[in-house]
Short mmCIF file of C-alpha atoms in Angstrom, two decimals:
data_model
loop_
_atom_site.label_atom_id
_atom_site.label_comp_id
_atom_site.label_asym_id
_atom_site.label_seq_id
_atom_site.Cartn_x
_atom_site.Cartn_y
_atom_site.Cartn_z
CA MET A 1 -50.27 130.14 -32.02
CA ILE A 2 -51.05 133.51 -30.78
CA LYS A 3 -51.83 133.72 -26.90
CA ARG A 4 -53.73 136.35 -25.09
CA LEU A 5 -54.25 137.48 -21.57
CA TYR A 6 -57.95 136.89 -21.52
CA ALA A 7 -58.79 135.76 -18.07
CA PRO A 8 -57.60 138.86 -15.99
CA LEU A 9 -59.37 141.09 -18.46
CA ILE A 10 -62.86 139.53 -17.91
CA ALA A 11 -62.40 140.13 -14.30
CA ALA A 12 -61.68 143.75 -15.27
CA LEU A 13 -64.71 143.99 -17.12
CA SER A 14 -67.01 142.67 -14.45
CA GLY A 15 -69.99 144.92 -13.68
CA PHE A 16 -69.00 147.56 -16.49
CA TRP A 17 -72.03 146.60 -18.66
CA ILE A 18 -74.56 147.67 -16.16
CA PHE A 19 -72.45 150.69 -15.22
CA LEU A 20 -72.51 151.85 -18.83
CA ALA A 21 -76.21 151.42 -19.31
CA ALA A 22 -77.03 153.20 -16.06
CA THR A 23 -74.80 156.30 -16.11
CA VAL A 24 -74.83 157.41 -19.76
CA PRO A 25 -77.89 158.90 -21.12
CA ALA A 26 -79.12 157.62 -24.41
CA GLY A 27 -78.07 159.72 -27.42
CA ALA A 28 -75.03 161.08 -25.66
CA GLN A 29 -72.41 162.21 -28.11
CA THR A 30 -68.82 163.33 -28.15
CA VAL A 31 -66.01 163.74 -30.75
CA SER A 32 -66.23 161.50 -33.72
CA GLU A 33 -63.84 162.58 -36.23
CA LEU A 34 -63.41 159.75 -38.99
CA GLU A 35 -59.58 160.47 -39.15
CA ASP A 36 -59.36 158.87 -35.82
CA ALA A 37 -60.10 155.52 -37.33
CA PRO A 38 -57.39 153.21 -38.51
CA GLN A 39 -56.55 153.70 -42.16
CA PRO A 40 -56.76 150.64 -44.54
CA ASP A 41 -53.84 148.39 -44.49
CA VAL A 42 -51.84 148.66 -47.60
CA THR A 43 -49.74 145.70 -48.89
CA SER A 44 -47.45 145.44 -51.82
CA ALA A 45 -46.18 142.62 -53.80
CA THR A 46 -42.95 144.56 -54.44
CA LEU A 47 -40.05 142.21 -53.77
CA VAL A 48 -37.58 143.69 -51.40
CA PRO A 49 -34.13 144.60 -53.32
CA THR A 50 -31.24 142.21 -52.21
CA PHE A 51 -27.74 142.23 -53.13
CA PRO A 52 -25.96 139.13 -51.87
CA GLN A 53 -22.88 139.95 -50.03
CA ASP A 54 -20.84 137.28 -51.95
CA LEU A 55 -21.08 139.40 -55.00
CA ILE A 56 -19.04 142.26 -53.75
CA LEU A 57 -15.57 140.96 -54.90
CA LEU A 58 -13.75 143.97 -55.52
CA PRO A 59 -10.69 144.90 -53.40
CA GLU A 60 -11.49 147.58 -50.85
CA ASP A 61 -9.36 150.29 -52.30
CA VAL A 62 -11.23 149.80 -55.71
CA GLN A 63 -14.58 149.95 -53.95
CA SER A 64 -13.63 153.21 -52.07
CA ALA A 65 -12.56 154.69 -55.26
CA ALA A 66 -15.89 153.80 -56.95
CA ILE A 67 -17.75 155.29 -54.17
CA GLU A 68 -15.67 158.48 -54.56
CA GLY A 69 -16.74 158.76 -58.23
CA LEU A 70 -14.36 156.45 -60.28
CA ALA A 71 -16.10 155.66 -63.65
CA ALA A 72 -16.38 151.98 -64.48
CA ASP A 73 -15.03 152.70 -68.03
CA ALA A 74 -11.84 154.27 -66.24
CA ALA A 75 -11.20 151.49 -63.92
CA GLU A 76 -7.77 149.78 -64.24
CA ILE A 77 -8.29 146.16 -64.95
CA PRO A 78 -6.01 143.44 -63.47
CA ALA A 79 -3.69 142.03 -66.26
CA GLY A 80 -4.57 138.78 -67.94
CA VAL A 81 -8.33 138.68 -67.23
CA SER A 82 -10.91 137.35 -69.74
CA GLY A 83 -13.34 139.70 -71.48
CA ALA A 84 -16.19 138.30 -69.22
CA ASP A 85 -14.11 138.92 -66.08
CA GLU A 86 -13.36 142.38 -67.34
CA ALA A 87 -17.08 143.03 -67.74
CA TRP A 88 -17.86 141.70 -64.37
CA TYR A 89 -14.95 143.89 -62.82
CA ARG A 90 -16.50 146.98 -64.41
CA ALA A 91 -20.00 145.95 -63.41
CA GLN A 92 -19.01 145.78 -59.83
CA VAL A 93 -17.16 149.30 -59.89
CA ALA A 94 -20.42 150.85 -61.53
CA TYR A 95 -22.57 149.21 -58.85
CA VAL A 96 -20.48 150.38 -56.08
CA GLY A 97 -20.62 153.88 -57.54
CA GLU A 98 -24.26 153.81 -58.14
CA ASP A 99 -23.98 154.00 -61.90
CA TRP A 100 -26.88 151.55 -62.31
CA ALA A 101 -27.24 151.68 -66.08
CA SER A 102 -23.52 150.87 -66.51
CA ALA A 103 -23.71 148.41 -63.86
CA ARG A 104 -26.70 146.50 -65.64
CA ASN A 105 -24.96 146.56 -68.94
CA TYR A 106 -21.77 145.31 -67.92
CA ALA A 107 -23.34 142.63 -65.72
CA GLU A 108 -25.23 141.25 -68.45
CA THR A 109 -22.19 141.13 -70.69
CA ALA A 110 -20.38 139.10 -68.03
CA ALA A 111 -23.43 136.81 -67.59
CA VAL A 112 -23.38 136.07 -71.12
CA GLY A 113 -19.71 135.20 -70.63
CA GLY A 114 -20.68 132.45 -68.13
CA ILE A 115 -20.13 134.40 -64.77
CA VAL A 116 -22.69 133.15 -62.39
CA ASP A 117 -22.51 135.97 -60.07
CA ALA A 118 -22.95 138.42 -62.88
CA ALA A 119 -26.10 136.50 -63.82
CA LEU A 120 -27.32 136.83 -60.32
CA LEU A 121 -26.80 140.66 -60.44
CA SER A 122 -28.53 140.95 -63.71
CA GLY A 123 -31.59 139.21 -62.38
CA ILE A 124 -31.72 141.45 -59.30
CA MET A 125 -31.37 144.58 -61.20
CA ALA A 126 -34.09 143.52 -63.88
CA ARG A 127 -36.40 142.48 -61.09
CA ASN A 128 -35.80 145.81 -59.02
CA GLY A 129 -35.77 148.13 -62.08
CA ALA A 130 -32.40 149.31 -61.45
CA GLY A 131 -30.59 150.75 -64.36
CA GLY A 132 -33.51 150.11 -66.57
CA PRO A 133 -37.21 149.21 -66.36
CA VAL A 134 -38.60 146.43 -64.26
CA ASP A 135 -38.53 143.21 -66.48
CA LEU A 136 -39.45 140.05 -64.53
CA SER A 137 -39.14 137.81 -67.61
CA ALA A 138 -35.40 138.94 -68.02
CA ALA A 139 -34.98 138.45 -64.23
CA ALA A 140 -36.23 135.00 -64.52
CA ARG A 141 -33.99 134.30 -67.54
CA TRP A 142 -30.98 135.59 -65.75
CA PHE A 143 -31.78 133.72 -62.39
CA ASN A 144 -32.16 130.57 -64.47
CA ARG A 145 -28.87 130.99 -66.06
CA ALA A 146 -27.38 130.98 -62.68
CA ALA A 147 -29.68 128.25 -61.38
CA ASP A 148 -28.50 125.96 -64.00
CA ARG A 149 -25.34 125.94 -62.18
CA ASP A 150 -27.35 124.95 -58.88
CA ASP A 151 -26.52 128.43 -57.48
CA PRO A 152 -28.47 128.57 -54.14
CA VAL A 153 -29.20 132.36 -54.29
CA ALA A 154 -30.48 132.01 -57.83
CA LEU A 155 -32.86 129.15 -56.82
CA TYR A 156 -34.19 131.11 -53.96
CA ASN A 157 -35.02 134.26 -56.09
CA LEU A 158 -36.74 132.05 -58.61
CA GLY A 159 -38.81 130.80 -55.72
CA GLN A 160 -39.68 134.40 -54.91
CA LEU A 161 -40.55 135.14 -58.62
CA ALA A 162 -42.71 132.00 -58.85
CA ARG A 163 -44.66 133.01 -55.71
CA LEU A 164 -45.90 135.96 -57.69
CA GLY A 165 -48.00 133.55 -59.72
CA ASP A 166 -47.32 135.00 -63.00
CA PRO A 167 -47.70 132.15 -65.62
CA SER A 168 -45.91 134.19 -68.08
CA LEU A 169 -42.64 133.48 -66.11
CA GLY A 170 -42.84 129.83 -66.68
CA LEU A 171 -41.56 129.01 -63.04
CA GLY A 172 -44.38 126.90 -61.81
CA GLN A 173 -44.80 126.52 -58.13
CA ALA A 174 -42.60 128.40 -55.69
CA GLU A 175 -41.94 125.31 -53.27
CA PRO A 176 -39.70 123.41 -55.61
CA TRP A 177 -37.44 126.21 -56.24
CA PHE A 178 -37.34 126.86 -52.34
CA GLU A 179 -36.41 123.11 -51.57
CA ARG A 180 -33.70 122.99 -54.37
CA SER A 181 -32.26 126.30 -52.77
CA ALA A 182 -32.48 124.76 -49.24
CA ARG A 183 -30.92 121.75 -50.17
CA ALA A 184 -27.98 123.72 -51.80
CA GLY A 185 -27.59 125.26 -48.49
CA HIS A 186 -29.36 128.61 -48.64
CA ILE A 187 -30.66 129.55 -45.16
CA PRO A 188 -33.62 131.80 -45.99
CA ALA A 189 -34.72 129.09 -48.37
CA MET A 190 -34.47 126.43 -45.40
CA VAL A 191 -37.07 128.72 -43.57
CA GLU A 192 -39.45 129.15 -46.64
CA HIS A 193 -39.15 125.50 -47.22
CA ALA A 194 -40.09 124.79 -43.53
CA ILE A 195 -43.07 127.17 -43.71
CA ASN A 196 -44.41 125.49 -46.84
CA LEU A 197 -44.14 121.98 -45.23
CA ARG A 198 -45.74 123.27 -42.06
CA ALA A 199 -48.78 124.50 -44.06
CA SER A 200 -48.88 121.13 -45.99
CA PRO A 201 -52.09 118.89 -45.39
CA VAL A 202 -49.92 115.69 -45.21
CA PRO A 203 -49.03 115.17 -41.52
CA GLN A 204 -45.56 113.62 -42.16
CA ASP A 205 -44.46 116.84 -43.76
CA ALA A 206 -44.56 118.70 -40.32
CA ILE A 207 -41.77 116.24 -39.35
CA THR A 208 -39.65 117.45 -42.19
CA ALA A 209 -40.65 121.09 -41.44
CA ARG A 210 -39.29 120.81 -37.94
CA GLU A 211 -36.01 119.48 -39.30
CA TRP A 212 -35.52 122.30 -41.82
CA ALA A 213 -36.61 124.94 -39.37
CA GLY A 214 -34.07 123.29 -36.85
CA ARG A 215 -31.12 123.57 -39.69
CA ALA A 216 -31.85 127.15 -40.20
CA ALA A 217 -32.12 128.04 -36.51
CA GLN A 218 -28.91 126.24 -35.70
CA GLN A 219 -27.25 128.50 -38.38
CA GLY A 220 -28.27 131.67 -36.74
CA SER A 221 -31.47 132.52 -38.62
CA ALA A 222 -33.99 134.30 -36.36
CA GLU A 223 -36.87 133.55 -38.48
CA GLY A 224 -35.65 129.82 -38.51
CA MET A 225 -35.55 130.05 -34.72
CA TYR A 226 -39.07 131.44 -34.61
CA GLN A 227 -40.42 128.86 -36.99
CA LEU A 228 -38.86 126.11 -34.99
CA ALA A 229 -40.49 127.58 -31.66
CA GLN A 230 -43.81 127.57 -33.48
CA LEU A 231 -43.62 124.13 -34.40
CA LEU A 232 -42.56 123.03 -30.82
CA ASP A 233 -45.11 125.23 -29.31
CA ALA A 234 -47.95 123.70 -31.39
CA GLY A 235 -46.74 120.25 -31.18
CA GLN A 236 -46.46 119.77 -35.03
CA GLY A 237 -43.95 117.48 -36.47
CA GLY A 238 -43.48 115.74 -32.86
CA PRO A 239 -44.44 116.14 -29.06
CA ARG A 240 -45.30 119.51 -27.79
CA ASP A 241 -42.19 121.02 -26.30
CA ALA A 242 -43.25 124.27 -24.43
CA ALA A 243 -39.91 124.60 -22.70
CA GLY A 244 -37.88 124.16 -26.03
CA ALA A 245 -40.32 126.59 -27.75
CA ARG A 246 -39.87 129.39 -25.10
CA VAL A 247 -36.11 128.93 -25.45
CA TRP A 248 -36.25 129.27 -29.12
CA TYR A 249 -38.66 132.24 -28.94
CA GLU A 250 -36.30 134.08 -26.59
CA ARG A 251 -33.30 133.34 -29.02
CA ALA A 252 -35.10 134.70 -32.01
CA ALA A 253 -36.36 137.63 -29.81
CA ASN A 254 -32.73 138.43 -29.00
CA ASP A 255 -32.05 138.78 -32.76
CA ARG A 256 -34.63 141.56 -32.89
CA LEU A 257 -37.78 139.49 -34.09
CA ALA A 258 -40.72 141.35 -32.46
CA GLU A 259 -43.18 138.35 -33.00
CA ALA A 260 -40.68 136.07 -30.95
CA ALA A 261 -40.50 138.56 -28.15
CA PHE A 262 -44.31 138.68 -27.99
CA GLN A 263 -44.56 135.02 -27.78
CA ALA A 264 -41.92 134.73 -25.22
CA GLY A 265 -43.54 137.41 -23.04
CA MET A 266 -46.99 135.48 -23.24
CA MET A 267 -45.18 132.21 -22.23
CA TRP A 268 -43.66 134.00 -19.25
CA ALA A 269 -47.19 135.58 -18.31
CA ASP A 270 -48.86 132.20 -18.48
CA GLY A 271 -45.91 130.04 -16.92
CA GLU A 272 -45.84 128.03 -20.08
CA GLY A 273 -42.62 126.07 -20.67
CA GLY A 274 -40.85 127.13 -17.27
CA GLU A 275 -41.68 129.35 -14.36
CA GLN A 276 -44.39 132.28 -14.42
CA ASP A 277 -43.01 135.60 -13.92
CA ASP A 278 -44.92 138.85 -14.93
CA GLU A 279 -41.85 141.14 -14.65
CA THR A 280 -40.12 139.27 -17.44
CA ALA A 281 -43.22 138.70 -19.33
CA ARG A 282 -43.85 142.67 -19.34
CA GLU A 283 -40.28 143.14 -20.36
CA TRP A 284 -40.62 141.03 -23.48
CA LEU A 285 -43.99 142.52 -24.28
CA ARG A 286 -42.30 145.91 -23.96
CA ILE A 287 -39.60 144.97 -26.49
CA ALA A 288 -42.11 143.50 -28.93
CA ALA A 289 -44.54 146.55 -28.62
CA GLU A 290 -41.89 149.25 -29.04
CA SER A 291 -40.63 147.25 -32.14
CA GLY A 292 -44.16 147.99 -33.44
CA TYR A 293 -45.81 144.77 -33.43
CA ALA A 294 -49.47 145.46 -32.96
CA PRO A 295 -50.69 142.35 -30.94
CA ALA A 296 -47.97 142.94 -28.44
CA GLN A 297 -48.78 146.72 -28.03
CA GLY A 298 -52.36 145.74 -26.88
CA GLN A 299 -51.00 143.01 -24.52
CA TYR A 300 -48.28 145.31 -23.17
CA GLY A 301 -51.01 147.94 -22.39
CA LEU A 302 -53.03 145.18 -20.69
CA MET A 303 -50.13 144.41 -18.31
CA MET A 304 -49.94 148.05 -17.62
CA TYR A 305 -53.75 148.22 -16.95
CA GLN A 306 -53.67 145.32 -14.66
CA GLY A 307 -50.67 146.23 -12.77
CA ARG A 308 -48.77 143.07 -13.66
CA GLY A 309 -45.09 142.91 -13.59
CA GLY A 310 -44.73 146.60 -12.85
CA ALA A 311 -46.82 149.68 -11.73
CA THR A 312 -50.41 150.31 -12.93
CA ASP A 313 -50.57 153.05 -15.50
CA ILE A 314 -53.94 153.50 -17.06
CA GLU A 315 -52.91 156.35 -19.25
CA MET A 316 -49.90 154.57 -20.90
CA ALA A 317 -52.17 151.58 -21.10
CA ALA A 318 -54.65 153.49 -23.10
CA HIS A 319 -51.82 154.74 -25.31
CA TRP A 320 -50.63 151.31 -26.11
CA PHE A 321 -54.27 150.00 -26.68
CA SER A 322 -54.42 152.78 -29.24
CA ARG A 323 -51.13 152.04 -30.87
CA GLY A 324 -52.11 148.36 -31.16
CA ALA A 325 -55.75 149.39 -32.56
CA ARG A 326 -54.37 151.42 -35.21
CA GLY A 327 -52.02 148.67 -36.16
CA GLY A 328 -54.84 146.65 -37.02
CA ASP A 329 -54.99 144.02 -34.12
CA ALA A 330 -58.60 143.14 -33.06
CA GLU A 331 -58.02 142.62 -29.56
CA SER A 332 -56.18 146.04 -29.11
CA GLN A 333 -59.11 147.53 -30.74
CA PHE A 334 -61.49 146.18 -28.36
CA LEU A 335 -59.29 147.31 -25.45
CA TYR A 336 -59.08 150.75 -26.83
CA ALA A 337 -62.92 150.91 -27.17
CA PHE A 338 -63.11 149.65 -23.67
CA THR A 339 -61.04 152.46 -22.27
CA LEU A 340 -62.83 155.00 -24.38
CA ALA A 341 -66.16 153.92 -23.09
CA ARG A 342 -65.04 154.08 -19.51
CA GLY A 343 -63.08 157.25 -19.99
CA GLU A 344 -59.93 155.48 -18.34
CA GLY A 345 -56.72 156.93 -19.51
CA VAL A 346 -58.48 158.93 -22.25
CA PRO A 347 -61.44 161.20 -22.34
CA GLN A 348 -64.70 159.30 -22.48
CA ASP A 349 -65.90 159.08 -26.18
CA LEU A 350 -68.91 156.78 -26.68
CA GLU A 351 -69.03 157.19 -30.36
CA MET A 352 -65.38 156.54 -30.90
CA ALA A 353 -65.55 153.63 -28.58
CA TYR A 354 -68.59 152.11 -30.73
CA ARG A 355 -66.44 152.61 -33.78
CA TRP A 356 -63.56 150.81 -32.54
CA THR A 357 -65.63 148.10 -31.15
CA LEU A 358 -67.17 147.57 -34.62
CA LEU A 359 -63.57 147.55 -36.01
CA ALA A 360 -62.55 145.02 -33.52
CA SER A 361 -65.44 142.72 -35.04
CA ILE A 362 -63.15 141.61 -37.91
CA ASP A 363 -59.51 140.69 -37.92
CA HIS A 364 -56.67 142.08 -40.26
CA LEU A 365 -57.55 139.45 -42.88
CA GLY A 366 -61.22 140.42 -42.82
CA ALA A 367 -62.31 137.29 -40.89
CA PRO A 368 -65.15 137.76 -38.29
CA VAL A 369 -63.99 137.74 -34.79
CA HIS A 370 -66.28 136.20 -32.18
CA ASP A 371 -65.88 137.49 -28.74
CA ARG A 372 -68.41 137.58 -26.14
CA ASP A 373 -66.93 140.43 -24.31
CA ARG A 374 -66.74 142.71 -27.46
CA GLU A 375 -70.29 141.59 -28.29
CA ARG A 376 -71.58 142.84 -24.79
CA LEU A 377 -69.62 146.02 -25.23
CA GLU A 378 -71.13 146.51 -28.68
CA ALA A 379 -74.74 146.00 -27.20
CA GLY A 380 -73.97 148.29 -24.36
CA LEU A 381 -72.86 151.24 -26.48
CA GLU A 382 -75.94 150.59 -28.93
CA GLY A 383 -77.97 151.06 -25.84
CA ALA A 384 -76.37 154.36 -25.01
CA LEU A 385 -76.25 156.03 -28.49
CA SER A 386 -79.15 157.31 -30.33
CA PRO A 387 -80.10 155.35 -33.54
CA ASP A 388 -79.10 158.08 -35.85
CA VAL A 389 -75.69 158.13 -34.22
CA ARG A 390 -75.28 154.27 -34.63
CA GLN A 391 -76.46 154.44 -38.15
CA ARG A 392 -74.01 156.97 -39.32
CA ILE A 393 -71.13 155.13 -37.49
CA ARG A 394 -72.05 151.76 -38.91
CA ALA A 395 -72.08 153.44 -42.36
CA GLU A 396 -68.78 154.78 -41.80
CA PHE A 397 -67.42 151.21 -40.62
CA GLU A 398 -68.95 149.66 -43.70
CA ALA A 399 -67.38 152.24 -46.00
CA LEU A 400 -63.94 151.24 -44.21
CA ARG A 401 -64.39 147.47 -45.01
#
């Protein structure tokens, strides 16, 4: 649930549409560089490399020696260890020393010898292409070897691979893997399991989602705190608890989760779940905005524009509208277009205002945004620009979609 500071903005817009049509001559043009428009959002299915902390088992002095250049082949092995344990020991030395090829070879040898952590490392390196080519099939095999021993990290990684939707991996749906991992105690899997249950069309699943998010939250997961707050805020899986939601948003925000700081700020601004306080709202929104969260950047700018919770600063408001707009937030794009059209905090530029108004008509997923204020701004700008300018900007807009 994303909250917005809509009502005060409508008051700020009052009378502007008449002002625009009356004061700007038809066909007026200013700077219209295409590079000022936002770049297309680039996403990647690449999995984030992970190395579970519990795999680092070497004594600190050996790790230091490996960092300083100790070769895995030259490492002195403790007496009485098995061949598999020796291979795992050398794999760790090589990994710490960033000798990826040796680490991968030794880890695979140790994994064949039955060492679960070595199977995990082998899967991680095969998945990420460390020490050799990316090989998702091999990664799945190594993770499955560890998962056969109910290793929670392996189960979680199999869920990540399954989510790619590659049938050749033979992993099926991701959710059963995440559930198994969650039940085995893996906290990130608890969060994934809660998210999947929350998205389920079965109403009773929301109750279970709240339980799993609560478990992750209680064990210190910022994402678990955020998911629990979302469930409480929306009244999913039980009665709506705005006060509880606000508490968990703030706890997640204190663990540097920008989305949570944004939601906490909006609840303080609206007086949801507790007292209303613009100064506290503005501070949470500042934290989220400075963390790069685009929706918060627009809302933080709006607090500055309206002088809520602190001094009015039109130039900084326009700056944050611009940041949020370039981050792909539709409301920030509308707000930036509004300041460009009025020439508030930035030089007046009707062409650029029109471009951003068109961009604000679709959200980051490409779905249409229906907003009467945006549509009125679009109509006002169309009345102020010549037909050939409108046609050119619309062609640029369509090319970006």
